[in-house]
Short mmCIF file of C-alpha atoms in Angstrom, two decimals:
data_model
loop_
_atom_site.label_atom_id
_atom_site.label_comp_id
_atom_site.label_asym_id
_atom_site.label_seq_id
_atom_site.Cartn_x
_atom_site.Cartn_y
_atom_site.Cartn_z
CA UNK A 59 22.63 64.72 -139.91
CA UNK A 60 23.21 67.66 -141.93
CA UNK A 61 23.71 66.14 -146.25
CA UNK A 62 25.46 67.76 -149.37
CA UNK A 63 24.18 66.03 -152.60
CA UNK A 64 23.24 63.03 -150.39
CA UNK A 65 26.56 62.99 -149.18
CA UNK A 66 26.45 63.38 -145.20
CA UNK A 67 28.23 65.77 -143.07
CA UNK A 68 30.14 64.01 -139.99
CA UNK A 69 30.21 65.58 -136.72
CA UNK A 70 33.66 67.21 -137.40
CA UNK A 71 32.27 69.14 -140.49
CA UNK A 72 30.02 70.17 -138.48
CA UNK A 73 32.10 71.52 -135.58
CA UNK A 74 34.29 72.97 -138.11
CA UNK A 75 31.83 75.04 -139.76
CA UNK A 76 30.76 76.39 -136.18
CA UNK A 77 34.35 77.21 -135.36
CA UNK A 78 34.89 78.77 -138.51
CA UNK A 79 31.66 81.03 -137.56
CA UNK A 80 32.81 81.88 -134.38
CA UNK A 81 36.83 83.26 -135.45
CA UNK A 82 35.02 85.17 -138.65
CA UNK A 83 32.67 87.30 -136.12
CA UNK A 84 35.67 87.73 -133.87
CA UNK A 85 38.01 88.58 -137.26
CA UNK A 86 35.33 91.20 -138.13
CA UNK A 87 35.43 92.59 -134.25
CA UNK A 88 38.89 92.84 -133.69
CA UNK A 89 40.01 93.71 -137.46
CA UNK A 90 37.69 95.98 -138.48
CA UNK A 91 40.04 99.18 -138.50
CA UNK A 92 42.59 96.84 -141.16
CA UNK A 93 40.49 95.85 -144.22
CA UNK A 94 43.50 94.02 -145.51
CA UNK A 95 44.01 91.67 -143.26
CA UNK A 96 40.47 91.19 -142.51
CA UNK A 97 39.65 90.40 -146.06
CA UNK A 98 43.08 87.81 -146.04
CA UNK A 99 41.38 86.27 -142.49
CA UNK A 100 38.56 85.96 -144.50
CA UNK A 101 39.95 84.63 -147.20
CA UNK A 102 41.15 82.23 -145.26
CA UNK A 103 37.74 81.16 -143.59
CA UNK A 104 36.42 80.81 -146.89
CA UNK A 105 39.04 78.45 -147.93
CA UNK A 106 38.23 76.38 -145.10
CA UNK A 107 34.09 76.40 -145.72
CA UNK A 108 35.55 74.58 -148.69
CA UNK A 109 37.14 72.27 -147.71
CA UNK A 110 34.68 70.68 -145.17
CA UNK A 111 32.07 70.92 -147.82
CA UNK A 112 34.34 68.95 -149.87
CA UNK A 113 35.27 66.84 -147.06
CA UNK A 114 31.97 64.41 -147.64
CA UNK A 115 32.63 63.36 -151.58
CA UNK A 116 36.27 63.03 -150.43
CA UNK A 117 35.57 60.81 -148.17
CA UNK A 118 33.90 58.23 -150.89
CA UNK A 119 37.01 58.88 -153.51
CA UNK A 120 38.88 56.24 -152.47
CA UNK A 121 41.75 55.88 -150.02
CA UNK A 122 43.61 59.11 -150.31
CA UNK A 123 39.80 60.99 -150.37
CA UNK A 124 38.83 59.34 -146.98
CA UNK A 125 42.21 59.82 -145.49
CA UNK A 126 42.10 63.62 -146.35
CA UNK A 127 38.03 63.73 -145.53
CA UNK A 128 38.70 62.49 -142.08
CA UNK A 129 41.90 64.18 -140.95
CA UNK A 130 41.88 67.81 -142.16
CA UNK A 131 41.11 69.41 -138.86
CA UNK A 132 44.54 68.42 -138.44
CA UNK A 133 46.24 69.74 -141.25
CA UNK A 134 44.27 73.20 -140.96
CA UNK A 135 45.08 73.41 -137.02
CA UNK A 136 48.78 75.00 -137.25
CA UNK A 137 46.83 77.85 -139.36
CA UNK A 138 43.72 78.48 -137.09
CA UNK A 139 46.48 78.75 -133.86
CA UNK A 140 48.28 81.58 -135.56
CA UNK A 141 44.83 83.07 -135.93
CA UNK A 142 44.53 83.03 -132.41
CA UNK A 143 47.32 84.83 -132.20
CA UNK A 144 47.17 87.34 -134.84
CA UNK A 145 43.78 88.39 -133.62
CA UNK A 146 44.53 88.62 -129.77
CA UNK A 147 47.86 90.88 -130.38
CA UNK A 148 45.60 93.21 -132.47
CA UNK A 149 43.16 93.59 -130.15
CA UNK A 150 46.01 93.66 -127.59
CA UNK A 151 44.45 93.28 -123.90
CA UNK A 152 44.74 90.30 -121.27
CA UNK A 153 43.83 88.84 -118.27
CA UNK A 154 46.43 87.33 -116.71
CA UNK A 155 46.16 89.42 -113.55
CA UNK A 156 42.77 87.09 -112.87
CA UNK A 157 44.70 84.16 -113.60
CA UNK A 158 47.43 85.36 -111.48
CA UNK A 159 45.12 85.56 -108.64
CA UNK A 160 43.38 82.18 -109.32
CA UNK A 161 46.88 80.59 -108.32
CA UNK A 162 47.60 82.82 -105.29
CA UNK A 163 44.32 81.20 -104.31
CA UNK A 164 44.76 77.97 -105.19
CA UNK A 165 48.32 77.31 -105.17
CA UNK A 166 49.16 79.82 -102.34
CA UNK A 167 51.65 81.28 -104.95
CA UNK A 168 52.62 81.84 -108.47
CA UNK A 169 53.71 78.26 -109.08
CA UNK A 170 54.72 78.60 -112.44
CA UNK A 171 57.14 81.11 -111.59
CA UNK A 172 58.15 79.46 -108.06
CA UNK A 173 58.68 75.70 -108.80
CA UNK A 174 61.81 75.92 -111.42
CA UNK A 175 63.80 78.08 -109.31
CA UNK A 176 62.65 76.15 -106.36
CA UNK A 177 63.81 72.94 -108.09
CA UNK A 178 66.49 73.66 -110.62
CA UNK A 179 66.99 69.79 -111.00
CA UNK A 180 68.41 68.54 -114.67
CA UNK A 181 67.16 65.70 -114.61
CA UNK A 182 63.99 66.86 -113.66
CA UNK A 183 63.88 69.34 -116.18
CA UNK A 184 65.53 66.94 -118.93
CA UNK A 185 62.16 64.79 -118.05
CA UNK A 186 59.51 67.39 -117.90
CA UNK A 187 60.60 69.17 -120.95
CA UNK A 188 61.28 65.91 -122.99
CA UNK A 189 57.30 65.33 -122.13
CA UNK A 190 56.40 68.55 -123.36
CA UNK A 191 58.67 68.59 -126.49
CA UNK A 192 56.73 65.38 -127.71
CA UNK A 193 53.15 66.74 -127.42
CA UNK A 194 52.50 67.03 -130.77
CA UNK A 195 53.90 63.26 -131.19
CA UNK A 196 51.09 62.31 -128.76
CA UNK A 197 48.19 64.05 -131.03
CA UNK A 198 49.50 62.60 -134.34
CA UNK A 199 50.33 59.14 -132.54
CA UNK A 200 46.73 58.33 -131.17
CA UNK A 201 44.95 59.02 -134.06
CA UNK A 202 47.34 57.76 -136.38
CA UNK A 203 48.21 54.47 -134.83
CA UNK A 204 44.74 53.81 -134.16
CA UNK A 205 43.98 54.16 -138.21
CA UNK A 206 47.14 51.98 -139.33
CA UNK A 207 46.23 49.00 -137.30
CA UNK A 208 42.77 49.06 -138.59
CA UNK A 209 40.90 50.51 -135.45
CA UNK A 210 39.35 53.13 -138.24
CA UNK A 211 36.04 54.03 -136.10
CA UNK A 212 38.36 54.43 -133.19
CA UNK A 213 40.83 56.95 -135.23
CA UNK A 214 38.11 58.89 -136.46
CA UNK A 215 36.40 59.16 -133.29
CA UNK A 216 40.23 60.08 -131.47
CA UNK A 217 40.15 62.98 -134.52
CA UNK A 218 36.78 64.33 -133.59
CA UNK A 219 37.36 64.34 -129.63
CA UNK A 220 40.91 66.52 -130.33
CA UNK A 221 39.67 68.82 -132.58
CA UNK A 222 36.73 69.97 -130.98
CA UNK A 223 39.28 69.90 -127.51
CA UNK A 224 40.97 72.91 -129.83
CA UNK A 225 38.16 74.38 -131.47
CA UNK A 226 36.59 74.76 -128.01
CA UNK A 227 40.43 76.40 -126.37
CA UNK A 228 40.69 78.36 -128.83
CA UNK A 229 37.22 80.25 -128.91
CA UNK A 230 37.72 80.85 -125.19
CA UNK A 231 41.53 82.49 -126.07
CA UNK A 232 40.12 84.23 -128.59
CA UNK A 233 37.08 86.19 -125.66
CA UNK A 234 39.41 85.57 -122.77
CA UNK A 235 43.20 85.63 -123.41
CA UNK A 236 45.59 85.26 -121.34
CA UNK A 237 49.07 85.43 -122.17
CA UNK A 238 50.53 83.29 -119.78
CA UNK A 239 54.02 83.35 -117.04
CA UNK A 240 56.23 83.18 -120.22
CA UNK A 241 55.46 87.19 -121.27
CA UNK A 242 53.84 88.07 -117.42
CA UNK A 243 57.15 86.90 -115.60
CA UNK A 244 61.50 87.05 -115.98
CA UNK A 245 62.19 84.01 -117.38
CA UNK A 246 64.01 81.72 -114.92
CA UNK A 247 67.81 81.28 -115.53
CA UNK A 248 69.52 78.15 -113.76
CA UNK A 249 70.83 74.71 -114.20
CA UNK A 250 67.32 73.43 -115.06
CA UNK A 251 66.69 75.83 -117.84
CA UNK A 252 70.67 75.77 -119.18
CA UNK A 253 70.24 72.10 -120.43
CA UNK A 254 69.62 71.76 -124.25
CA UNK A 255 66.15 70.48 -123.99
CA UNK A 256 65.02 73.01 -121.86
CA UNK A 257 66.89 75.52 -124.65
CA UNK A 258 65.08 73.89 -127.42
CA UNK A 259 61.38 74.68 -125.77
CA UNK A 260 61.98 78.11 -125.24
CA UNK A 261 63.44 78.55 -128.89
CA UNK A 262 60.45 76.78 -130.51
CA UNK A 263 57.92 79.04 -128.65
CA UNK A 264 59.77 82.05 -129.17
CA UNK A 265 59.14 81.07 -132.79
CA UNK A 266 56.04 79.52 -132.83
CA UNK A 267 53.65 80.59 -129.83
CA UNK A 268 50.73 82.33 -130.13
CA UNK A 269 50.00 85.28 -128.02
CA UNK A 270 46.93 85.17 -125.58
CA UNK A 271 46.65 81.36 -125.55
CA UNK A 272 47.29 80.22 -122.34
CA UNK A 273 43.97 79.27 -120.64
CA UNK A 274 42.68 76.98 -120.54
CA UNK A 275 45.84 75.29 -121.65
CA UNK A 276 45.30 73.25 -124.87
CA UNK A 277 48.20 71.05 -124.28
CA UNK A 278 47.11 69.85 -121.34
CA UNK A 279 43.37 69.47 -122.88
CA UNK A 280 44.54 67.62 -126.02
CA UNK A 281 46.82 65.25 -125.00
CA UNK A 282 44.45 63.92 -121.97
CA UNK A 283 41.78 63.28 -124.76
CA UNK A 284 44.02 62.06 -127.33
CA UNK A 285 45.69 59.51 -124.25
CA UNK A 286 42.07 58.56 -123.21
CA UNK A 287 41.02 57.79 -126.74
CA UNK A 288 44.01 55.48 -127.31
CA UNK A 289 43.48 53.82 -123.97
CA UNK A 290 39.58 53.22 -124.83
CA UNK A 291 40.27 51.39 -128.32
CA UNK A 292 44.31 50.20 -127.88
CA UNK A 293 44.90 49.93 -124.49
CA UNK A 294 48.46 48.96 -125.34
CA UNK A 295 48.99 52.28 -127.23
CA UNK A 296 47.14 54.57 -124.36
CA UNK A 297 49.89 53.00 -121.71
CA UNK A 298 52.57 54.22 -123.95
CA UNK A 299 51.54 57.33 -124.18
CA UNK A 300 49.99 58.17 -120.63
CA UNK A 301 53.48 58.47 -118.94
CA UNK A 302 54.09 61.19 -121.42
CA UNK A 303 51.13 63.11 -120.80
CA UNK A 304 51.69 62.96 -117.03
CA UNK A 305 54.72 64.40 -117.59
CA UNK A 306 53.36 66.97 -120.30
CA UNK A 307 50.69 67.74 -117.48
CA UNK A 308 53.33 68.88 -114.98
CA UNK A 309 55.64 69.86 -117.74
CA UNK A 310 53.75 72.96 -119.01
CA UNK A 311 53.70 75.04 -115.40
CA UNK A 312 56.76 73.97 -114.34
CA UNK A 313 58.64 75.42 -117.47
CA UNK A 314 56.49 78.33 -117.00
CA UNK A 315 54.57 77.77 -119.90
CA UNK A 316 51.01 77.99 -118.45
CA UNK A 317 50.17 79.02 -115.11
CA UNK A 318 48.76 76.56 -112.51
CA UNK A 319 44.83 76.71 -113.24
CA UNK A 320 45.95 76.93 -116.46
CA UNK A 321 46.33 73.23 -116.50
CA UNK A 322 43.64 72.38 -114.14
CA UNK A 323 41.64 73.55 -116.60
CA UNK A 324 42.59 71.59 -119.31
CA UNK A 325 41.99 69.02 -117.43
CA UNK A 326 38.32 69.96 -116.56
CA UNK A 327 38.18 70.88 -120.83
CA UNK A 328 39.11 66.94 -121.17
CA UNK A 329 36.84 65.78 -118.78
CA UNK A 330 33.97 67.32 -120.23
CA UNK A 331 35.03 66.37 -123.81
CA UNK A 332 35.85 62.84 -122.78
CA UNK A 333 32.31 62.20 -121.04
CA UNK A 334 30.43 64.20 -124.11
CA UNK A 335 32.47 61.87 -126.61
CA UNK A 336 31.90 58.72 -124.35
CA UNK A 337 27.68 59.70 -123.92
CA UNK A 338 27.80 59.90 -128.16
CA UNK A 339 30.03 56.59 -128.35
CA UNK A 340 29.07 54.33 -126.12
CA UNK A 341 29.22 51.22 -128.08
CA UNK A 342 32.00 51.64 -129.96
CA UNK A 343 33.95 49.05 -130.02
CA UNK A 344 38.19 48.57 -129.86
CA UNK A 345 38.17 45.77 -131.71
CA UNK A 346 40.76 46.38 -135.05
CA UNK A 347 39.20 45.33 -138.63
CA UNK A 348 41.00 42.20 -139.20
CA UNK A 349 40.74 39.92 -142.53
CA UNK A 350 40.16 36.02 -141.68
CA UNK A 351 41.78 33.56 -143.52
CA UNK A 352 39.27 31.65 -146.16
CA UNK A 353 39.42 27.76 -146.62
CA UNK A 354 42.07 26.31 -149.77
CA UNK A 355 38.65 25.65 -152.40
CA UNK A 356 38.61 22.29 -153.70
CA UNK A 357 40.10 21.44 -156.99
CA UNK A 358 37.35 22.10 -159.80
CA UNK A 359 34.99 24.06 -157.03
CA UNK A 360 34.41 27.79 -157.57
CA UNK A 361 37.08 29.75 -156.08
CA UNK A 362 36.49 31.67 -153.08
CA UNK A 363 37.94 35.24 -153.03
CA UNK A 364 39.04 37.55 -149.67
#
């Protein structure tokens, strides 16, 4: 393992820093005609090589160090999406057309423009967009549960297994983007996309979403590893949250979010992450850090601390 001052990198520094390397040669690619946002991309980039190398003496500065040391993939992830997106709308080309044809063979169709005018169920689309509203509270919640109830090993290892899910999406949006049914297709307009959940999803994306980043789908991809990581170390937790990413599954090409192989391929993108993770881990165990209680010493005996 890679060391700073003695001070070891972990296996998310590590897949960081390659990330990082892979967005600055596409930055210098696809900006190279706009030196001033190039040099703020790279800016950026450098801001990050910073912070991992700092991430190893945080992590030995106490509880606030090791906290920030182990989850600041996570707080940099928001930024490196927009990237995504910044980059594949200057560059400005697609290839949904491929994708497009993918379903036809597959599918038989354009599913993710055929099922929610097909089905323009409320409740259906009340449940299926509920799902995919609360995918980021199925990222944060694995992890984060995981490290409250003292399954630390298991949180950090939950970390690792979603970042590099995204690290890994978004190099392959950044050489092969696809916009998605959202920009290729009319958006649908019935009873299942009137509802106010339905409303809500659309006005967050139209806000939020990053061009090009459609496929694989990183929703999909995420939440199946963040689900299977709960379910390996808190089984409890993982049941919670695995009716939500069923839901999130289905959720994304019916609300014509991503297109059909769009998700199957987030799903194959978890599978291979999962069974890489799972290959590195394979002893890990579930098991919380718990404190026993210590025998009441007896009066005049040394006293026995926790």
């Amino acid at each position: 393992m890679a060391q700073l001052n003695g001070r070891p990198f972990a296996p998310i520094d590590v897949a960081t820093l390659a990330y990082v390397g892979v967005t600055t040669v596409a930055a210098c690619v696809f900006m190279r005609w706009d030196a001033v946002t190039l040099s703020l991309l790279l800016g950026a980039h450098a801001l990050v090589v910073c912070l991992v190398l700092l991430a190893p003496r945080a992590r030995t500065a106490g509880p606030v160090g090791r906290f920030v040391g182990d989850w600041y993939p996570f707080i940099i992830m928001g930024a490196l999406y927009a990237e995504v997106g910044v980059l594949n709308l200057t560059f400005g080309y697609d290839h949904d057309r491929v994708i497009q044809r993918l379903d036809q063979w597959v599918f038989g169709g354009q599913v993710s423009y055929e099922w929610i005018r097909a089905m323009p169920d409320p409740v259906l689309s009340g449940v299926l967009h509920f799902c995919y509203l609360v995918y980021y509270g199925i990222l944060v919640a694995a992890p984060l549960a995981l490290w409250l109830s003292g399954r630390r090993d298991g949180a950090r290892v939950t970390i690792f297994a979603v970042s590099t899910t995204f690290y890994l999406c978004y190099a392959v949006f950044l050489f092969f983007p696809v916009a998605g049914p959202r920009y290729a297709f009319p958006l649908a307009h019935n009873e299942a996309t009137r509802i106010a959940v339905a409303r809500f999803a659309q006005w967050l994306l139209d806000r939020g979403d990053s061009w090009g980043a459609a496929f694989p789908s990183s929703h999909v991809a995420a939440a199946v590893v963040a689900t299977a990581c709960a379910l390996r170390f808190w089984r409890p937790l993982g049941l919670v949250l695995a009716p939500l990413t069923v839901g999130l599954i289905f959720a994304v090409v019916y609300g014509q979010f991503h297109y059909g192989v769009d998700a199957l391929s987030g799903l194959l993108v978890a599978g291979g992450i999962l069974y890489s993770i799972r290959a590195r881990t394979p002893q890990l165990a579930p098991q919380p850090v718990t404190l026993r209680a210590t025998p009441t010493p007896e009066p005049g005996s040394t006293r026995i601390r926790l």
